CSV table of C-alpha atoms in Angstrom, one decimal:
chain,number,residue,atom,x,y,z
A,6,MET,CA,25.2,-74.2,-18.3
A,7,LYS,CA,25.1,-74.9,-22.1
A,8,LYS,CA,25.4,-72.1,-24.5
A,9,ARG,CA,21.9,-72.7,-26.0
A,10,ASP,CA,20.4,-72.7,-22.5
A,11,MET,CA,22.2,-69.4,-21.8
A,12,GLU,CA,21.0,-67.8,-25.0
A,13,ASN,CA,17.4,-68.9,-24.1
A,14,GLY,CA,17.8,-67.4,-20.7
A,15,ILE,CA,19.2,-64.2,-22.0
A,16,SER,CA,16.3,-64.0,-24.5
A,17,VAL,CA,13.8,-64.5,-21.6
A,18,LEU,CA,15.7,-61.9,-19.6
A,19,LEU,CA,15.6,-59.4,-22.4
A,20,TRP,CA,11.8,-59.8,-22.8
A,21,ILE,CA,11.4,-59.4,-19.0
A,22,LEU,CA,13.4,-56.2,-19.2
A,23,MET,CA,11.5,-54.9,-22.1
A,24,ILE,CA,8.2,-55.5,-20.4
A,25,LEU,CA,9.4,-53.8,-17.2
A,26,LEU,CA,10.7,-50.8,-19.3
A,27,ALA,CA,7.4,-50.5,-21.2
A,28,ALA,CA,5.5,-50.5,-18.0
A,29,TYR,CA,7.7,-47.9,-16.5
A,30,ILE,CA,7.4,-45.7,-19.6
A,31,LEU,CA,3.6,-46.0,-19.5
A,32,VAL,CA,3.6,-44.8,-15.9
A,33,LYS,CA,6.2,-42.0,-16.1
A,34,GLY,CA,5.5,-40.9,-19.7
A,35,LEU,CA,8.2,-40.3,-22.3
A,36,ASN,CA,9.8,-37.3,-20.6
A,37,LEU,CA,12.7,-39.3,-19.3
A,38,ASP,CA,16.2,-37.9,-19.8
A,39,LYS,CA,19.2,-40.0,-20.6
A,40,LYS,CA,20.5,-40.1,-17.0
A,41,ASP,CA,17.1,-41.2,-15.6
A,42,MET,CA,17.0,-44.0,-18.2
A,43,GLU,CA,20.5,-45.2,-17.5
A,44,TYR,CA,19.9,-45.1,-13.8
A,45,MET,CA,16.7,-47.1,-14.2
A,46,MET,CA,18.3,-49.7,-16.5
A,47,GLU,CA,21.4,-50.2,-14.3
A,48,ASN,CA,19.1,-51.1,-11.4
A,49,ILE,CA,17.0,-53.4,-13.6
A,50,GLN,CA,20.2,-55.0,-15.0
A,51,HIS,CA,21.7,-55.4,-11.6
A,52,GLN,CA,18.6,-57.1,-10.1
A,53,ALA,CA,18.1,-59.3,-13.2
A,54,LEU,CA,21.7,-60.5,-13.3
A,55,LYS,CA,21.7,-61.1,-9.6
A,56,THR,CA,18.5,-63.1,-9.9
A,57,TYR,CA,18.8,-65.0,-13.1
A,58,LEU,CA,22.5,-65.0,-14.2
A,59,PRO,CA,24.6,-64.5,-11.0
A,60,GLY,CA,27.6,-66.1,-12.8
A,61,ILE,CA,27.9,-63.7,-15.7
A,62,THR,CA,30.6,-61.1,-15.2
A,63,GLU,CA,32.1,-61.0,-18.7
A,64,THR,CA,30.9,-61.8,-22.2
A,65,GLU,CA,32.8,-64.0,-24.6
A,66,ASP,CA,34.7,-61.0,-26.0
A,67,GLY,CA,35.9,-59.9,-22.6
A,68,GLY,CA,33.5,-56.9,-22.3
A,69,ASP,CA,31.3,-56.0,-19.3
A,70,GLY,CA,28.2,-58.2,-19.1
A,71,LYS,CA,26.0,-55.3,-18.2
A,72,GLN,CA,27.2,-53.4,-21.2
A,73,TRP,CA,26.5,-56.4,-23.3
A,74,ILE,CA,22.9,-56.5,-22.1
A,75,TRP,CA,22.6,-52.7,-22.6
A,76,ASP,CA,23.7,-53.1,-26.1
A,77,LYS,CA,21.2,-55.9,-26.7
A,78,LEU,CA,18.4,-53.7,-25.3
A,79,LYS,CA,19.4,-50.8,-27.5
A,80,ALA,CA,19.1,-53.1,-30.5
A,81,GLN,CA,15.7,-54.1,-29.5
A,82,ILE,CA,14.3,-50.7,-28.2
A,83,PRO,CA,15.0,-47.7,-30.8
A,84,VAL,CA,14.5,-45.0,-28.2
A,85,LEU,CA,17.4,-46.2,-26.2
A,86,LYS,CA,19.6,-46.2,-29.3
A,87,LYS,CA,18.6,-42.6,-29.9
A,88,TYR,CA,19.6,-41.5,-26.4
A,89,SER,CA,22.9,-43.3,-26.9
A,90,GLU,CA,23.6,-41.5,-30.2
A,91,GLU,CA,22.7,-38.1,-28.8
A,92,GLU,CA,25.1,-38.7,-25.9
A,93,LYS,CA,27.9,-39.3,-28.4
A,94,LYS,CA,27.0,-36.0,-30.1
A,95,ASN,CA,26.6,-34.1,-26.8
A,96,PRO,CA,28.7,-35.6,-24.1
A,97,VAL,CA,27.8,-35.0,-20.5
A,98,MET,CA,29.3,-31.7,-19.3
A,99,ASP,CA,32.0,-31.8,-16.7
A,100,THR,CA,31.4,-30.6,-13.2
A,101,GLU,CA,33.1,-27.2,-13.7
A,102,THR,CA,31.0,-26.4,-16.8
A,103,SER,CA,27.8,-27.6,-15.1
A,104,SER,CA,28.6,-25.4,-12.0
A,105,ARG,CA,29.3,-22.4,-14.2
A,106,ILE,CA,26.0,-22.7,-16.2
A,107,MET,CA,24.1,-23.2,-12.9
A,108,ARG,CA,25.8,-20.0,-11.5
A,109,GLU,CA,25.0,-18.0,-14.7
A,110,ASN,CA,21.4,-19.3,-14.6
A,111,THR,CA,21.1,-18.3,-11.0
A,112,GLU,CA,22.5,-14.8,-11.7
A,113,PHE,CA,20.1,-14.5,-14.7
A,114,LEU,CA,17.2,-15.5,-12.5
A,115,GLU,CA,18.2,-13.1,-9.8
A,116,ALA,CA,18.5,-10.3,-12.4
A,117,LYS,CA,15.0,-11.1,-13.8
A,118,LEU,CA,13.6,-11.2,-10.3
A,119,LEU,CA,15.1,-7.8,-9.5
A,120,GLU,CA,13.8,-6.4,-12.8
A,121,GLU,CA,10.3,-7.8,-12.0
A,122,ASN,CA,10.4,-6.4,-8.5
A,123,GLN,CA,11.5,-2.9,-9.9
A,124,GLU,CA,8.7,-3.1,-12.4
A,125,ASN,CA,6.2,-4.0,-9.7
A,126,ALA,CA,7.5,-1.2,-7.5
A,127,GLU,CA,7.2,1.3,-10.3
A,128,GLU,CA,3.7,0.1,-11.0
A,129,VAL,CA,2.7,0.4,-7.4
A,130,GLU,CA,4.3,3.9,-7.3
A,131,SER,CA,2.5,4.8,-10.5
A,132,GLN,CA,-0.7,3.6,-8.9
A,133,GLU,CA,0.0,5.6,-5.7
A,134,ASP,CA,0.8,8.7,-7.8
A,135,ALA,CA,-2.4,8.2,-9.8
A,136,SER,CA,-4.3,7.8,-6.5
A,137,SER,CA,-2.7,10.9,-5.1
A,138,LYS,CA,-3.7,13.0,-8.1
A,139,GLU,CA,-7.2,11.6,-8.0
A,140,ILE,CA,-7.5,12.7,-4.3
A,141,VAL,CA,-6.1,16.1,-5.1
A,142,ASN,CA,-8.5,16.6,-8.0
A,143,GLN,CA,-11.6,14.9,-6.6
A,144,ILE,CA,-13.8,17.9,-7.2
A,145,LYS,CA,-14.2,18.1,-10.9
A,146,GLU,CA,-17.3,20.2,-11.4
A,147,PRO,CA,-18.1,23.6,-9.6
A,148,ILE,CA,-20.1,23.3,-6.5
A,149,THR,CA,-21.3,26.9,-6.7
A,150,ASP,CA,-21.3,29.0,-9.8
A,151,ILE,CA,-21.3,32.7,-9.4
A,152,PRO,CA,-22.5,34.6,-12.6
A,153,LEU,CA,-20.1,37.2,-13.9
A,154,GLU,CA,-22.8,39.8,-14.0
A,155,LYS,CA,-22.8,39.9,-10.2
A,156,PHE,CA,-19.3,41.4,-10.2
A,157,GLN,CA,-20.8,44.5,-11.7
A,158,ASP,CA,-22.3,45.1,-8.2
A,159,PHE,CA,-19.4,46.6,-6.1
A,160,ASN,CA,-21.4,46.1,-2.9
A,161,PHE,CA,-21.9,42.4,-3.7
A,162,VAL,CA,-18.2,42.0,-4.4
A,163,MET,CA,-17.1,43.8,-1.2
A,164,SER,CA,-19.5,42.0,1.1
A,165,ASN,CA,-18.8,38.5,-0.3
A,166,PHE,CA,-15.1,38.6,-1.2
A,167,TYR,CA,-13.3,41.3,0.9
A,168,THR,CA,-12.5,42.5,4.4
A,169,VAL,CA,-10.9,46.0,4.4
A,170,ASP,CA,-8.6,46.8,7.3
A,171,LYS,CA,-9.3,50.2,9.0
A,172,SER,CA,-5.8,51.4,8.0
A,173,THR,CA,-6.9,51.7,4.3
A,174,SER,CA,-9.9,52.0,1.9
A,175,ILE,CA,-10.9,51.2,-1.6
A,176,ASN,CA,-13.6,52.2,-4.1
A,177,SER,CA,-15.1,50.8,-7.3
A,178,GLU,CA,-12.5,52.7,-9.5
A,179,GLN,CA,-9.6,51.3,-7.6
A,180,LEU,CA,-11.2,47.8,-7.6
A,181,ASN,CA,-13.0,47.2,-10.8
A,182,ALA,CA,-14.2,43.6,-10.3
A,183,PRO,CA,-15.3,42.8,-13.8
A,184,THR,CA,-11.9,43.8,-15.2
A,185,LEU,CA,-10.0,41.9,-12.5
A,186,VAL,CA,-12.0,38.8,-13.0
A,187,GLU,CA,-11.4,38.8,-16.8
A,188,MET,CA,-7.7,39.6,-16.6
A,189,ASP,CA,-5.5,36.9,-18.3
A,190,LEU,CA,-3.3,35.4,-15.6
A,191,LYS,CA,-2.4,32.1,-17.4
A,192,MET,CA,1.1,30.9,-17.1
A,193,GLN,CA,3.1,32.1,-20.1
A,194,GLY,CA,6.4,30.1,-19.9
A,195,SER,CA,7.1,26.4,-20.0
A,196,ASN,CA,8.3,24.3,-17.2
A,197,ASP,CA,11.8,23.9,-18.7
A,198,GLN,CA,12.7,26.9,-16.5
A,199,PRO,CA,11.6,28.0,-13.0
A,200,GLN,CA,8.0,29.2,-13.0
A,201,ILE,CA,6.9,29.6,-9.4
A,202,LEU,CA,8.8,30.8,-6.3
A,203,ILE,CA,7.6,30.0,-2.8
A,204,TYR,CA,9.1,31.7,0.3
A,205,HIS,CA,8.2,32.6,3.9
A,206,SER,CA,8.8,36.0,5.3
A,207,HIS,CA,7.9,34.5,8.7
A,208,SER,CA,9.6,31.1,8.6
A,209,GLN,CA,9.3,30.5,12.3
A,210,GLU,CA,5.5,30.3,12.2
A,211,ALA,CA,4.4,27.1,13.8
A,212,PHE,CA,1.3,25.2,14.8
A,213,ILE,CA,-0.4,23.6,17.9
A,214,ASP,CA,1.5,20.3,17.5
A,215,SER,CA,4.7,21.6,15.8
A,216,ILE,CA,7.9,20.0,17.2
A,217,PRO,CA,10.4,22.6,18.4
A,218,GLY,CA,13.5,22.6,16.2
A,219,ASP,CA,11.8,20.7,13.4
A,220,PRO,CA,11.2,23.0,10.4
A,221,SER,CA,9.2,20.3,8.7
A,222,THR,CA,6.4,20.9,11.2
A,223,THR,CA,6.4,24.7,10.6
A,224,ILE,CA,5.1,26.8,7.7
A,225,VAL,CA,8.3,25.8,5.9
A,226,GLY,CA,7.3,22.2,5.9
A,227,VAL,CA,3.9,23.2,4.6
A,228,GLY,CA,5.7,25.0,1.8
A,229,ASP,CA,7.7,21.8,1.1
A,230,TYR,CA,4.4,19.9,0.6
A,231,LEU,CA,3.0,22.7,-1.6
A,232,THR,CA,6.1,22.6,-3.7
A,233,SER,CA,5.9,18.8,-4.2
A,234,LEU,CA,2.2,19.1,-5.2
A,235,LEU,CA,2.9,21.7,-7.7
A,236,GLN,CA,5.8,19.9,-9.2
A,237,ASP,CA,4.7,16.2,-9.0
A,238,THR,CA,1.0,16.6,-9.6
A,239,TYR,CA,0.7,19.7,-11.8
A,240,GLY,CA,4.2,19.7,-13.5
A,241,TYR,CA,5.3,23.2,-12.5
A,242,ASN,CA,9.0,24.1,-12.1
A,243,VAL,CA,9.1,25.5,-8.6
A,244,ILE,CA,11.8,27.1,-6.4
A,245,HIS,CA,11.2,26.9,-2.6
A,246,VAL,CA,13.2,29.3,-0.5
A,247,THR,CA,13.6,28.1,3.0
A,248,ASP,CA,15.8,30.9,4.3
A,249,THR,CA,15.1,32.4,7.7
A,250,PHE,CA,14.2,36.1,7.7
A,251,ASP,CA,12.6,36.5,11.1
A,252,ILE,CA,15.5,35.5,13.4
A,253,VAL,CA,17.9,38.3,14.4
A,254,ASP,CA,20.9,37.5,16.7
A,255,GLY,CA,19.3,34.2,17.6
A,256,LYS,CA,16.0,35.8,18.6
A,257,LEU,CA,12.6,36.0,16.9
A,258,ASP,CA,12.4,39.5,15.4
A,259,ARG,CA,9.9,40.3,12.6
A,260,ASN,CA,10.5,44.1,12.4
A,261,LYS,CA,12.6,43.8,9.2
A,262,ALA,CA,11.5,40.3,8.0
A,263,TYR,CA,9.9,41.7,4.9
A,264,THR,CA,13.0,43.8,4.1
A,265,TYR,CA,15.3,40.8,4.5
A,266,ALA,CA,13.0,38.6,2.5
A,267,GLN,CA,12.8,41.2,-0.3
A,268,GLU,CA,16.7,41.3,-0.6
A,269,LYS,CA,16.9,37.5,-0.9
A,270,VAL,CA,13.9,36.9,-3.2
A,271,SER,CA,14.8,39.9,-5.5
A,272,LYS,CA,18.2,38.3,-6.0
A,273,ILE,CA,16.8,34.9,-6.9
A,274,LEU,CA,14.2,36.5,-9.3
A,275,GLU,CA,17.0,38.4,-11.0
A,276,GLU,CA,18.8,35.1,-11.5
A,277,ASN,CA,15.6,33.5,-12.7
A,278,PRO,CA,13.6,36.0,-14.8
A,279,SER,CA,11.3,33.1,-16.0
A,280,VAL,CA,9.6,33.0,-12.6
A,281,GLU,CA,6.1,34.3,-13.1
A,282,VAL,CA,4.4,33.6,-9.7
A,283,VAL,CA,5.8,34.5,-6.3
A,284,ILE,CA,3.9,33.2,-3.1
A,285,ASP,CA,4.7,34.3,0.4
A,286,LEU,CA,3.2,31.5,2.5
A,287,HIS,CA,2.2,32.4,6.2
A,288,ARG,CA,-0.1,31.3,8.9
A,289,ASP,CA,-2.4,33.7,10.7
A,290,GLY,CA,-2.5,34.5,14.4
A,291,VAL,CA,-5.9,34.3,16.1
A,292,ALA,CA,-7.4,34.0,19.6
A,293,GLU,CA,-6.4,30.7,21.3
A,294,ASP,CA,-10.1,29.6,21.4
A,295,LYS,CA,-10.5,30.1,17.6
A,296,LYS,CA,-9.8,27.5,15.0
A,297,LEU,CA,-9.8,28.0,11.3
A,298,VAL,CA,-10.8,24.6,10.0
A,299,THR,CA,-13.2,23.0,7.5
A,300,ASN,CA,-13.7,19.5,6.1
A,301,ILE,CA,-12.8,18.8,2.5
A,302,ASN,CA,-12.9,15.3,1.0
A,303,GLY,CA,-13.2,13.9,4.5
A,304,LYS,CA,-10.1,15.7,5.8
A,305,GLU,CA,-9.9,18.3,8.5
A,306,THR,CA,-8.4,21.2,6.5
A,307,ALA,CA,-7.1,24.6,7.6
A,308,LYS,CA,-8.8,27.6,6.0
A,309,ILE,CA,-6.9,30.0,3.8
A,310,MET,CA,-6.9,33.7,3.3
A,311,PHE,CA,-5.5,35.8,0.5
A,312,PHE,CA,-3.9,39.1,1.6
A,313,ASN,CA,-3.3,42.3,-0.5
A,314,GLY,CA,-1.3,45.3,0.4
A,315,LEU,CA,-2.5,48.5,-1.4
A,316,SER,CA,0.5,50.7,-0.6
A,317,ARG,CA,-2.0,53.3,0.5
A,318,THR,CA,-3.3,54.3,3.9
A,319,ASN,CA,-6.2,56.5,5.0
A,320,GLN,CA,-3.8,58.8,7.0
A,321,ASN,CA,-1.1,59.3,4.4
A,322,GLY,CA,-2.7,58.3,1.1
A,323,GLU,CA,-0.3,56.8,-1.5
A,324,ILE,CA,2.9,55.6,0.1
A,325,SER,CA,5.5,56.9,-2.2
A,326,TYR,CA,8.4,55.0,-0.7
A,327,LEU,CA,6.5,51.7,-1.2
A,328,PRO,CA,5.6,51.9,-4.9
A,329,ASN,CA,3.8,48.9,-6.4
A,330,PRO,CA,3.2,49.1,-10.2
A,331,TYR,CA,1.4,45.7,-10.0
A,332,ILE,CA,-1.5,46.5,-7.6
A,333,GLN,CA,-4.2,45.8,-10.2
A,334,GLU,CA,-2.5,42.5,-11.2
A,335,ASN,CA,-2.1,41.6,-7.5
A,336,LEU,CA,-5.8,42.3,-6.9
A,337,ALA,CA,-6.8,40.3,-10.0
A,338,PHE,CA,-4.7,37.3,-8.9
A,339,SER,CA,-6.2,37.1,-5.4
A,340,LEU,CA,-9.7,37.7,-6.6
A,341,GLN,CA,-9.5,35.0,-9.3
A,342,MET,CA,-8.0,32.6,-6.7
A,343,MET,CA,-10.9,33.5,-4.4
A,344,LEU,CA,-13.5,33.0,-7.2
A,345,GLU,CA,-12.1,29.5,-7.9
A,346,ALA,CA,-12.1,28.6,-4.2
A,347,LYS,CA,-15.8,29.7,-4.0
A,348,LYS,CA,-16.6,27.5,-7.0
A,349,TYR,CA,-14.9,24.3,-6.0
A,350,TYR,CA,-14.2,24.5,-2.3
A,351,PRO,CA,-16.9,26.9,-0.9
A,352,ASP,CA,-15.8,26.8,2.7
A,353,ILE,CA,-12.0,26.8,2.4
A,354,ALA,CA,-11.3,30.5,1.9
A,355,ARG,CA,-11.9,33.4,4.3
A,356,THR,CA,-12.5,36.8,2.7
A,357,ILE,CA,-9.5,38.6,1.0
A,358,TYR,CA,-7.9,40.9,3.5
A,359,LEU,CA,-7.0,44.4,2.2
A,360,ARG,CA,-4.5,46.5,4.1
A,361,GLY,CA,-2.1,49.4,3.6
A,362,TYR,CA,1.6,49.0,2.9
A,363,ARG,CA,3.1,46.6,0.2
A,364,TYR,CA,4.3,43.3,1.7
A,365,ASN,CA,6.7,42.6,-1.3
A,366,LEU,CA,3.8,42.1,-3.7
A,367,HIS,CA,5.6,44.4,-6.1
A,368,LEU,CA,8.0,41.7,-6.9
A,369,ARG,CA,5.8,40.2,-9.7
A,370,PRO,CA,2.4,40.9,-11.2
A,371,LYS,CA,1.3,37.5,-10.1
A,372,ALA,CA,2.4,37.9,-6.5
A,373,LEU,CA,0.3,36.4,-3.7
A,374,LEU,CA,0.5,36.5,0.1
A,375,VAL,CA,-1.4,33.6,1.7
A,376,GLU,CA,-2.4,33.0,5.3
A,377,CYS,CA,-3.0,29.3,5.8
A,378,GLY,CA,-4.7,28.5,9.0
A,379,ALA,CA,-3.4,29.8,12.3
A,380,GLN,CA,-1.3,28.8,15.4
A,381,THR,CA,-4.3,26.8,16.6
A,382,ASN,CA,-4.4,24.4,13.6
A,383,THR,CA,-2.5,21.1,13.5
A,384,VAL,CA,0.3,20.4,11.1
A,385,GLN,CA,-1.8,17.9,9.2
A,386,GLU,CA,-4.7,20.4,8.8
A,387,GLU,CA,-2.2,22.7,7.2
A,388,MET,CA,-0.8,20.1,4.9
A,389,ASN,CA,-4.3,19.1,3.9
A,390,ALA,CA,-5.0,22.7,2.9
A,391,MET,CA,-2.2,22.7,0.3
A,392,GLU,CA,-4.1,20.1,-1.8
A,393,PRO,CA,-7.1,22.3,-2.7
A,394,PHE,CA,-4.9,25.4,-2.7
A,395,ALA,CA,-2.6,23.8,-5.4
A,396,ASP,CA,-5.7,22.8,-7.3
A,397,ILE,CA,-7.1,26.4,-7.2
A,398,LEU,CA,-3.8,27.9,-8.2
A,399,ASN,CA,-3.5,25.5,-11.2
A,400,LYS,CA,-7.0,26.4,-12.3
A,401,VAL,CA,-6.1,30.1,-12.4
A,402,LEU,CA,-2.7,29.6,-14.1
A,403,THR,CA,-4.2,27.3,-16.8
A,404,GLY,CA,-7.4,29.2,-17.2
A,405,THR,CA,-9.5,26.1,-16.6
């Protein structure tokens, strides 16, 4: 083949290659990287050489024929020249470097994925917390509103708010309802220190479906839920005492339960003088065919009862060995709790029960003994009762 003929053939070949390349770029767009371009060109070169110039293996200067054609193409097509120049400035990374970058990118992506998952989990948890708070505080406005003037009527107060045990008695001087209703019982301290203490003089009190040996299904478990509500929903600093006071020598014995409880709780209060509220949480005992239940927000809910000891009996009068300087504050606390219950959850509270003796209510002015349901209630009904109870308590302690 003459040199002129060869040059003409090469020129035709170059034009063919340029036309093919232009068509490819139009189809794929201009987002080709250097390696894709080289791979494409090698295939085009190989097929063109094989078809049109099978005898070319070297150029006149001894170089590779394919490299010579590549150089010619770069001279004719500026974009190929640009790729070539960038390659010289930024040579292709070696395998080790490429692997390292891939590994680092993988670790980065995994870290980002973990971060996003955590953010999603926190968002879901936040939504669940918000949902829980919404459920607890569904009732915003009073359902019933009792005018304060009605508390001037002692008979009205006694018939609507109290049951008096036959062991004791009370009169309008001893229970001045208007004064009790207006007494300031708002929480004074902040939650940077303990504010509320919950305990159970009768820790073994259980329910119809309690699991033997599982304290989470007893009144202690109910106290756990109340603690979490007061802490997580309302922001109080709470101590929950789960000690056993009604087991002696391995047997149920409640004869000295209040005495043992007083010793323990008094010590804790001495160590935590910031505690303003003390709650002894119980469940009542009723006939087996009686069930203390109502429906609140679509949930079967155990009824609650507030209990006051007056340190006074009909037979002996004032009990000197059971002094309680906080009887009036105790009465105010239970009455205000009862009033809020009547306003927002009309059917949840039984009447306040007044009885002789003291029941450790002398430990703090804002001391409360609560009977939640009875042995005939289910564990879930008991748990459900803690939601309105916590709301009522918060209303009294915040004055809202």
